Amino acid sequence: MTQTTTQTVSAPAEHIEYVMRLGDNALILGQRLSEWCGHAPVIEEDLALANMALDLVGQARLLLTHAGKLEGKGRDEDQLAFLRVERDYRNITMMEVPNEDFGRTTVRNVLYSAFQILLWQRLATSSDTELAAIAAKSLKEARYHFNHSAEWVIRLGDGTEVSHAKTQAALDYLWPYTAELFAANPTDEAVSAAGIGPAWGELEADWEAMLLPVFAQATLVVPARTPFKTFGKFGRHSEHMGHLLATMQYMQRTYPGAQW
Amino acid sequence: MLTEAQAWTLLDGVPDPEVPAVSVVELGIIRELHCADDTVTVVVTPTYSGCPATEVIGLAIRDTLLEAGAGRVELQTRLDPAWTSDWIGEAAREKLRAYGIVPPSGKAAVGGAQPIHFVKKTLTCPRCGSNDTERLSEFGSTACKATYRCKHCLEPFEYFKPI
Ligand SMILES: [Zn+2]
């Protein structure tokens, strides 16, 4: 379906960066979740993970299309999704780390969907009306993702010895990566000052308040913060990103300009 | 040239590709329709961000109107306000039930905090009418549905998610 596009003058770099970051988070997590298709432990979860991937890829399409318009250089969603180089992707590092197992996948989903709920709530009143519309839509989807993942985290954490150990290991592994969500940076400051959206750091207290009861009920121990830092937001990714992109970009790189 | 009333009637004959029991009009995704000269402009609000049916629906709308004599069809996507299952009309809800899909409960648009602990929502089996049912998954064969099963007649069924 085509949307009427008007070429606009380029928006401030921070505004583009902020939207691109959201688009890339959705795209890369959507790509990771889609790897589960046909491999989940039970068919209901296969459907659930594929559906969540679909929601995220759909959000990525809207966000990257919007970022492309803000940029005003004529790049569409496909060019942005499939034809950038690794350093130009703005997703946080946590999105790209491998799925590992159902436990890690589920814990990552709960960590990020809780953040999404808080962020989309705030962005629903953004001065960027297109972003506000995307936020209102995505918020409904994020609530489903959070409820579903939180139920699973409780079931796994408070489950068998094995499921508990795997889920605790997943939380231990992922928790340090969440620091990147809230770290202060010039993009957030500029966007917040312009009334476009919150600096992500503003959401940290509410995010913890949403998650700590879930982890407590799941009998999981939240690790202490460490000096560990990641910088995917700034295009400095982990060793996993190149492999993910090689898979995701394969078709467009092999058949440039291919259309459905 | 088509009149707007004719165009609405035509679109009411276009089934949703994933839930063919209801039309795209009954689903509430056609927000506006205008006829000017020989052009029909249709404003569509997608159900889910990633719903793969959205593009198929666009094609079906275009084909239907062109075949009926429209000179040109212009499709516009509108995100705001976001689609809600509350826009599905009463008659369409009964069609869904008859088709074997429990229609969404109303006032989905009321957001806010939702309980996360193993929500036990009692649904009535669309096949046998029993309330002895259980949820298998919050997600189903398409983005818009959840999966349930009836413990009385032992048949699985789907629930159109309120969103
Ligand atoms: Zn039954």
Short mmCIF file of C-alpha atoms and ligand atoms in Angstrom, two decimals:
data_model
loop_
_atom_site.label_atom_id
_atom_site.label_comp_id
_atom_site.label_asym_id
_atom_site.label_seq_id
_atom_site.Cartn_x
_atom_site.Cartn_y
_atom_site.Cartn_z
CA MET A 1 0.00 0.00 0.00
CA THR A 2 1.48 3.31 -0.94
CA GLN A 3 1.52 6.27 1.31
CA THR A 4 1.54 9.72 -0.17
CA THR A 5 5.07 10.93 0.32
CA THR A 6 6.25 14.47 0.30
CA GLN A 7 9.94 15.19 0.18
CA THR A 8 10.74 17.27 3.21
CA VAL A 9 13.69 19.33 4.20
CA SER A 10 16.01 17.28 6.38
CA ALA A 11 15.07 17.24 10.07
CA PRO A 12 17.72 17.83 12.78
CA ALA A 13 20.25 14.98 12.88
CA GLU A 14 19.29 14.03 16.45
CA HIS A 15 15.64 13.67 15.49
CA ILE A 16 16.52 11.33 12.61
CA GLU A 17 18.91 9.41 14.84
CA TYR A 18 16.27 8.93 17.53
CA VAL A 19 13.70 7.53 15.10
CA MET A 20 16.32 5.41 13.34
CA ARG A 21 17.36 3.92 16.66
CA LEU A 22 13.78 2.87 17.39
CA GLY A 23 13.41 1.47 13.89
CA ASP A 24 16.65 -0.48 14.18
CA ASN A 25 15.79 -1.87 17.61
CA ALA A 26 12.53 -3.19 16.19
CA LEU A 27 14.16 -4.49 13.04
CA ILE A 28 17.03 -6.34 14.69
CA LEU A 29 14.94 -7.85 17.49
CA GLY A 30 12.32 -8.80 14.88
CA GLN A 31 15.05 -10.54 12.88
CA ARG A 32 16.27 -12.43 15.95
CA LEU A 33 12.76 -13.54 16.93
CA SER A 34 12.01 -14.70 13.41
CA GLU A 35 14.92 -17.16 13.74
CA TRP A 36 12.64 -19.12 16.06
CA CYS A 37 10.14 -19.82 13.33
CA GLY A 38 9.89 -23.62 13.14
CA HIS A 39 12.22 -24.11 16.13
CA ALA A 40 10.29 -23.07 19.23
CA PRO A 41 9.75 -25.61 22.03
CA VAL A 42 6.02 -25.89 21.40
CA ILE A 43 3.83 -24.83 18.49
CA GLU A 44 2.00 -22.16 20.50
CA GLU A 45 5.33 -20.46 21.21
CA ASP A 46 6.38 -20.85 17.61
CA LEU A 47 3.29 -18.85 16.66
CA ALA A 48 3.79 -16.36 19.48
CA LEU A 49 7.42 -15.64 18.61
CA ALA A 50 6.62 -15.36 14.91
CA ASN A 51 3.75 -13.00 15.69
CA MET A 52 5.92 -10.83 17.91
CA ALA A 53 8.58 -10.78 15.20
CA LEU A 54 5.92 -9.70 12.73
CA ASP A 55 4.77 -6.87 14.98
CA LEU A 56 8.35 -5.68 15.40
CA VAL A 57 9.16 -5.85 11.70
CA GLY A 58 5.93 -3.96 11.03
CA GLN A 59 6.96 -1.29 13.52
CA ALA A 60 10.40 -1.16 11.91
CA ARG A 61 8.82 -0.57 8.51
CA LEU A 62 6.83 2.40 9.81
CA LEU A 63 9.75 3.82 11.77
CA LEU A 64 12.35 3.44 9.04
CA THR A 65 9.98 4.88 6.44
CA HIS A 66 9.51 7.83 8.76
CA ALA A 67 13.26 8.16 9.40
CA GLY A 68 13.85 8.15 5.65
CA LYS A 69 11.35 10.97 5.20
CA LEU A 70 12.90 12.98 8.01
CA GLU A 71 16.28 12.50 6.41
CA GLY A 72 14.95 13.72 3.06
CA LYS A 73 17.49 11.89 0.93
CA GLY A 74 14.96 9.63 -0.71
CA ARG A 75 15.92 6.45 1.16
CA ASP A 76 12.95 4.15 1.73
CA GLU A 77 12.39 1.44 4.34
CA ASP A 78 14.06 -1.27 2.26
CA GLN A 79 17.17 0.76 1.53
CA LEU A 80 17.51 1.57 5.20
CA ALA A 81 16.82 -1.95 6.40
CA PHE A 82 18.92 -3.85 3.90
CA LEU A 83 21.55 -1.63 2.36
CA ARG A 84 23.29 0.08 5.23
CA VAL A 85 26.64 -1.04 6.62
CA GLU A 86 27.02 -2.27 10.17
CA ARG A 87 28.26 1.02 11.59
CA ASP A 88 25.13 2.81 10.39
CA TYR A 89 22.75 0.66 12.45
CA ARG A 90 21.59 2.34 15.65
CA ASN A 91 20.07 -0.55 17.63
CA ILE A 92 21.27 -1.19 21.15
CA THR A 93 23.63 -4.15 21.41
CA MET A 94 21.15 -6.26 23.42
CA MET A 95 18.94 -6.59 20.33
CA GLU A 96 21.63 -8.37 18.31
CA VAL A 97 23.03 -10.90 20.80
CA PRO A 98 22.10 -14.45 19.81
CA ASN A 99 18.86 -16.03 21.02
CA GLU A 100 20.83 -18.78 22.78
CA ASP A 101 17.77 -20.56 24.18
CA PHE A 102 14.10 -19.96 24.92
CA GLY A 103 15.03 -18.55 28.34
CA ARG A 104 17.29 -15.83 27.02
CA THR A 105 14.87 -14.99 24.23
CA THR A 106 12.04 -14.64 26.72
CA VAL A 107 14.02 -12.57 29.20
CA ARG A 108 15.16 -10.21 26.43
CA ASN A 109 11.55 -9.84 25.31
CA VAL A 110 10.38 -8.90 28.77
CA LEU A 111 13.25 -6.44 29.27
CA TYR A 112 12.63 -4.69 25.99
CA SER A 113 8.82 -4.82 25.87
CA ALA A 114 8.63 -3.20 29.32
CA PHE A 115 10.86 -0.42 28.01
CA GLN A 116 8.75 -0.13 24.86
CA ILE A 117 5.54 0.27 26.82
CA LEU A 118 6.99 3.19 28.77
CA LEU A 119 8.55 4.77 25.72
CA TRP A 120 5.51 4.42 23.45
CA GLN A 121 3.31 5.88 26.18
CA ARG A 122 5.50 8.98 26.23
CA LEU A 123 5.90 9.18 22.47
CA ALA A 124 2.14 8.98 21.93
CA THR A 125 2.13 12.73 22.72
CA SER A 126 5.26 13.55 20.71
CA SER A 127 5.39 16.84 18.82
CA ASP A 128 6.33 14.64 15.84
CA THR A 129 2.77 13.60 14.94
CA GLU A 130 3.81 10.73 12.69
CA LEU A 131 5.95 9.29 15.48
CA ALA A 132 3.04 9.79 17.89
CA ALA A 133 0.75 7.78 15.60
CA ILE A 134 3.28 4.95 15.32
CA ALA A 135 3.69 5.01 19.11
CA ALA A 136 -0.05 4.74 19.79
CA LYS A 137 -0.24 1.73 17.51
CA SER A 138 2.89 0.03 18.78
CA LEU A 139 1.92 0.51 22.41
CA LYS A 140 -0.96 -1.92 22.04
CA GLU A 141 1.37 -4.52 20.58
CA ALA A 142 4.05 -3.98 23.23
CA ARG A 143 1.49 -4.66 25.98
CA TYR A 144 0.78 -8.07 24.49
CA HIS A 145 4.48 -8.82 24.18
CA PHE A 146 5.11 -7.82 27.78
CA ASN A 147 2.23 -9.81 29.23
CA HIS A 148 3.18 -12.87 27.27
CA SER A 149 6.90 -12.69 28.09
CA ALA A 150 6.34 -11.82 31.75
CA GLU A 151 4.09 -14.86 32.19
CA TRP A 152 6.78 -17.03 30.69
CA VAL A 153 9.55 -15.54 32.80
CA ILE A 154 7.53 -16.37 35.92
CA ARG A 155 6.72 -19.84 34.67
CA LEU A 156 10.36 -20.58 33.78
CA GLY A 157 12.01 -18.87 36.73
CA ASP A 158 9.65 -20.43 39.24
CA GLY A 159 9.62 -23.71 37.35
CA THR A 160 11.99 -26.64 37.43
CA GLU A 161 15.59 -26.56 38.58
CA VAL A 162 16.76 -26.55 34.97
CA SER A 163 14.37 -23.86 33.76
CA HIS A 164 15.24 -21.71 36.76
CA ALA A 165 18.98 -22.06 36.15
CA LYS A 166 18.66 -21.22 32.45
CA THR A 167 16.45 -18.21 33.08
CA GLN A 168 18.73 -16.90 35.82
CA ALA A 169 21.70 -17.34 33.47
CA ALA A 170 19.78 -15.40 30.81
CA LEU A 171 19.09 -12.53 33.21
CA ASP A 172 22.72 -12.50 34.36
CA TYR A 173 23.86 -12.36 30.75
CA LEU A 174 21.40 -9.72 29.51
CA TRP A 175 21.16 -7.38 32.48
CA PRO A 176 24.49 -5.59 31.82
CA TYR A 177 23.34 -4.85 28.27
CA THR A 178 20.30 -2.96 29.55
CA ALA A 179 22.55 -0.18 30.90
CA GLU A 180 22.88 1.05 27.33
CA LEU A 181 19.16 1.80 27.19
CA PHE A 182 19.44 4.48 29.83
CA ALA A 183 22.93 5.93 29.34
CA ALA A 184 22.85 9.69 28.75
CA ASN A 185 23.87 10.92 25.29
CA PRO A 186 23.61 14.12 23.19
CA THR A 187 20.91 12.69 20.91
CA ASP A 188 18.55 12.07 23.81
CA GLU A 189 19.23 15.50 25.27
CA ALA A 190 18.50 17.31 22.03
CA VAL A 191 15.34 15.29 21.32
CA SER A 192 14.07 15.79 24.84
CA ALA A 193 14.75 19.54 24.69
CA ALA A 194 12.86 19.74 21.39
CA GLY A 195 9.79 18.02 22.89
CA ILE A 196 9.99 15.11 20.47
CA GLY A 197 10.48 12.40 23.06
CA PRO A 198 11.95 11.56 26.45
CA ALA A 199 15.61 11.00 27.12
CA TRP A 200 15.56 7.24 27.67
CA GLY A 201 17.25 7.63 31.04
CA GLU A 202 14.05 9.24 32.34
CA LEU A 203 12.32 5.87 32.01
CA GLU A 204 14.73 3.78 34.06
CA ALA A 205 12.97 4.02 37.44
CA ASP A 206 9.56 3.10 35.99
CA TRP A 207 11.13 0.32 33.96
CA GLU A 208 12.66 -1.24 37.06
CA ALA A 209 9.37 -0.82 38.91
CA MET A 210 7.62 -2.78 36.15
CA LEU A 211 10.16 -5.57 36.06
CA LEU A 212 11.34 -6.15 39.61
CA PRO A 213 8.00 -7.66 40.77
CA VAL A 214 8.07 -10.02 37.77
CA PHE A 215 11.59 -11.19 38.58
CA ALA A 216 10.74 -11.48 42.27
CA GLN A 217 7.76 -13.66 41.47
CA ALA A 218 9.95 -15.68 39.14
CA THR A 219 12.39 -16.19 42.06
CA LEU A 220 15.14 -14.64 39.95
CA VAL A 221 17.91 -12.49 41.38
CA VAL A 222 18.60 -9.23 39.56
CA PRO A 223 22.36 -8.78 39.23
CA ALA A 224 24.13 -5.67 40.51
CA ARG A 225 25.11 -3.02 37.99
CA THR A 226 28.69 -3.30 36.70
CA PRO A 227 30.88 -0.93 34.65
CA PHE A 228 30.15 -3.02 31.53
CA LYS A 229 29.10 -0.76 28.65
CA THR A 230 27.90 -1.31 25.10
CA PHE A 231 27.59 1.19 22.26
CA GLY A 232 25.33 -0.27 19.59
CA LYS A 233 23.31 2.97 19.67
CA PHE A 234 26.35 4.73 18.24
CA GLY A 235 27.01 2.09 15.61
CA ARG A 236 29.71 0.23 17.56
CA HIS A 237 28.26 -3.25 17.59
CA SER A 238 29.24 -6.65 18.97
CA GLU A 239 30.79 -9.46 16.95
CA HIS A 240 27.30 -10.90 16.44
CA MET A 241 25.96 -8.04 14.33
CA GLY A 242 27.91 -8.81 11.16
CA HIS A 243 26.60 -12.36 11.08
CA LEU A 244 23.04 -11.20 11.62
CA LEU A 245 23.33 -8.63 8.82
CA ALA A 246 24.85 -11.16 6.45
CA THR A 247 21.73 -13.28 6.83
CA MET A 248 19.26 -10.42 6.85
CA GLN A 249 20.74 -8.52 3.90
CA TYR A 250 21.50 -11.55 1.76
CA MET A 251 18.58 -11.18 -0.63
CA GLN A 252 18.94 -7.47 -1.32
CA ARG A 253 22.71 -7.75 -1.68
CA THR A 254 22.40 -10.67 -4.08
CA TYR A 255 19.53 -9.27 -6.13
CA PRO A 256 19.79 -5.49 -5.69
CA GLY A 257 16.44 -3.76 -6.01
CA ALA A 258 14.47 -7.02 -5.87
CA GLN A 259 10.77 -6.43 -5.19
CA TRP A 260 8.10 -8.76 -3.88
CA MET B 1 -18.12 6.71 -12.43
CA LEU B 2 -18.95 5.14 -9.07
CA THR B 3 -20.93 6.86 -6.35
CA GLU B 4 -19.62 6.71 -2.81
CA ALA B 5 -22.56 4.53 -1.76
CA GLN B 6 -21.75 2.09 -4.56
CA ALA B 7 -18.10 2.03 -3.58
CA TRP B 8 -18.96 1.30 0.07
CA THR B 9 -21.23 -1.55 -1.03
CA LEU B 10 -18.49 -2.97 -3.23
CA LEU B 11 -15.94 -2.87 -0.44
CA ASP B 12 -18.41 -4.53 1.90
CA GLY B 13 -18.03 -7.48 -0.47
CA VAL B 14 -14.25 -7.63 -0.03
CA PRO B 15 -13.47 -10.24 2.63
CA ASP B 16 -10.58 -9.94 5.03
CA PRO B 17 -8.10 -12.48 3.60
CA GLU B 18 -7.30 -13.96 7.01
CA VAL B 19 -10.77 -13.80 8.51
CA PRO B 20 -13.00 -14.17 5.45
CA ALA B 21 -16.16 -14.27 7.54
CA VAL B 22 -16.09 -10.48 7.72
CA SER B 23 -15.53 -7.80 5.12
CA VAL B 24 -12.90 -5.10 5.28
CA VAL B 25 -15.69 -2.61 5.96
CA GLU B 26 -17.05 -4.68 8.85
CA LEU B 27 -13.55 -4.94 10.26
CA GLY B 28 -13.53 -1.16 10.52
CA ILE B 29 -10.32 -0.55 8.62
CA ILE B 30 -11.87 1.58 5.87
CA ARG B 31 -11.88 4.99 7.52
CA GLU B 32 -12.91 7.19 4.61
CA LEU B 33 -13.94 6.94 1.02
CA HIS B 34 -14.25 9.75 -1.53
CA CYS B 35 -15.24 9.75 -5.17
CA ALA B 36 -14.14 12.67 -7.33
CA ASP B 37 -14.09 12.63 -11.13
CA ASP B 38 -13.17 9.05 -11.90
CA THR B 39 -10.90 8.60 -8.87
CA VAL B 40 -11.87 6.73 -5.73
CA THR B 41 -9.75 7.58 -2.70
CA VAL B 42 -9.80 5.01 0.08
CA VAL B 43 -8.27 5.68 3.50
CA VAL B 44 -7.23 2.49 5.29
CA THR B 45 -6.03 2.03 8.87
CA PRO B 46 -4.03 -1.19 9.27
CA THR B 47 -4.95 -3.56 12.09
CA TYR B 48 -1.47 -4.62 13.23
CA SER B 49 1.84 -2.98 12.28
CA GLY B 50 3.12 -6.15 10.71
CA CYS B 51 -0.13 -7.64 9.45
CA PRO B 52 0.81 -9.30 6.15
CA ALA B 53 -2.83 -9.08 5.06
CA THR B 54 -2.59 -5.30 4.77
CA GLU B 55 -1.02 -5.40 1.33
CA VAL B 56 -3.32 -8.12 0.09
CA ILE B 57 -6.27 -6.05 1.27
CA GLY B 58 -4.92 -3.03 -0.62
CA LEU B 59 -4.73 -5.07 -3.81
CA ALA B 60 -8.21 -6.50 -3.34
CA ILE B 61 -9.70 -3.04 -2.77
CA ARG B 62 -8.00 -1.70 -5.88
CA ASP B 63 -9.03 -4.62 -8.08
CA THR B 64 -12.63 -4.57 -6.88
CA LEU B 65 -13.10 -0.86 -7.54
CA LEU B 66 -11.30 -0.87 -10.87
CA GLU B 67 -13.35 -3.83 -12.08
CA ALA B 68 -16.54 -2.01 -11.11
CA GLY B 69 -15.61 0.95 -13.24
CA ALA B 70 -13.46 3.28 -11.19
CA GLY B 71 -10.90 5.01 -13.40
CA ARG B 72 -8.30 5.30 -10.70
CA VAL B 73 -7.98 4.11 -7.11
CA GLU B 74 -5.87 5.94 -4.61
CA LEU B 75 -5.09 4.13 -1.36
CA GLN B 76 -3.97 6.10 1.65
CA THR B 77 -2.70 4.68 4.91
CA ARG B 78 -3.73 6.41 8.10
CA LEU B 79 -2.21 5.39 11.43
CA ASP B 80 -3.92 7.90 13.67
CA PRO B 81 -6.13 7.04 15.44
CA ALA B 82 -4.79 3.51 15.75
CA TRP B 83 -7.17 0.72 14.77
CA THR B 84 -9.03 -0.91 17.63
CA SER B 85 -11.09 -4.08 17.65
CA ASP B 86 -13.88 -1.90 19.11
CA TRP B 87 -14.49 -0.76 15.52
CA ILE B 88 -15.83 -4.20 14.60
CA GLY B 89 -19.61 -3.83 14.45
CA GLU B 90 -22.22 -5.94 16.24
CA ALA B 91 -23.38 -7.83 13.15
CA ALA B 92 -19.79 -8.67 12.26
CA ARG B 93 -19.19 -9.99 15.77
CA GLU B 94 -22.01 -12.48 15.30
CA LYS B 95 -20.55 -13.51 11.93
CA LEU B 96 -17.21 -14.15 13.61
CA ARG B 97 -18.85 -16.31 16.26
CA ALA B 98 -20.76 -18.29 13.64
CA TYR B 99 -17.45 -18.78 11.83
CA GLY B 100 -15.91 -20.28 14.98
CA ILE B 101 -13.96 -17.26 16.21
CA VAL B 102 -14.96 -15.68 19.51
CA PRO B 103 -15.30 -11.93 18.85
CA PRO B 104 -13.18 -9.47 20.84
CA SER B 105 -14.56 -8.15 24.09
CA GLY B 106 -15.32 -4.45 23.85
CA LYS B 107 -13.58 -1.34 25.09
CA ALA B 108 -10.17 -2.64 24.13
CA ALA B 109 -9.06 0.90 23.69
CA VAL B 110 -9.10 1.36 27.45
CA GLY B 111 -5.40 0.82 27.98
CA GLY B 112 -3.59 1.11 31.25
CA ALA B 113 -2.08 -1.55 33.40
CA GLN B 114 -3.17 -5.08 32.76
CA PRO B 115 -2.72 -8.02 35.09
CA ILE B 116 0.14 -10.23 34.02
CA HIS B 117 -0.38 -13.27 36.15
CA PHE B 118 -1.82 -16.10 34.16
CA VAL B 119 -4.92 -14.24 33.10
CA LYS B 120 -7.90 -16.56 33.25
CA LYS B 121 -10.42 -15.08 30.93
CA THR B 122 -13.52 -17.19 30.54
CA LEU B 123 -14.68 -17.50 26.98
CA THR B 124 -17.69 -19.36 25.70
CA CYS B 125 -16.89 -22.06 23.15
CA PRO B 126 -18.28 -20.91 19.77
CA ARG B 127 -19.06 -24.54 18.85
CA CYS B 128 -20.82 -26.04 21.85
CA GLY B 129 -21.50 -23.03 24.10
CA SER B 130 -19.61 -24.43 27.08
CA ASN B 131 -17.77 -22.04 29.41
CA ASP B 132 -15.28 -24.75 30.31
CA THR B 133 -12.51 -23.38 28.10
CA GLU B 134 -8.85 -22.50 28.54
CA ARG B 135 -6.31 -20.34 26.81
CA LEU B 136 -3.50 -22.14 25.03
CA SER B 137 -1.66 -19.09 23.77
CA GLU B 138 -2.01 -15.34 23.67
CA PHE B 139 -1.07 -15.63 19.98
CA GLY B 140 -2.62 -17.60 17.17
CA SER B 141 -2.47 -18.37 13.49
CA THR B 142 -2.60 -14.68 12.64
CA ALA B 143 -1.57 -11.53 14.49
CA CYS B 144 -5.15 -10.71 15.46
CA LYS B 145 -6.07 -13.99 17.16
CA ALA B 146 -5.32 -15.96 20.32
CA THR B 147 -5.66 -19.73 20.66
CA TYR B 148 -8.10 -21.41 23.08
CA ARG B 149 -9.49 -24.86 23.59
CA CYS B 150 -12.82 -26.13 24.81
CA LYS B 151 -12.55 -28.77 27.54
CA HIS B 152 -16.15 -29.84 26.95
CA CYS B 153 -16.24 -30.60 23.22
CA LEU B 154 -12.43 -30.83 23.09
CA GLU B 155 -12.20 -28.60 20.02
CA PRO B 156 -9.68 -25.80 19.67
CA PHE B 157 -11.00 -22.36 18.74
CA GLU B 158 -9.70 -18.88 18.19
CA TYR B 159 -10.34 -15.61 19.96
CA PHE B 160 -10.14 -12.31 18.13
CA LYS B 161 -7.87 -10.34 20.47
CA PRO B 162 -9.19 -7.08 21.87
CA ILE B 163 -6.62 -4.45 21.01
ZN ZN C 1 -16.90 -26.61 22.93
#
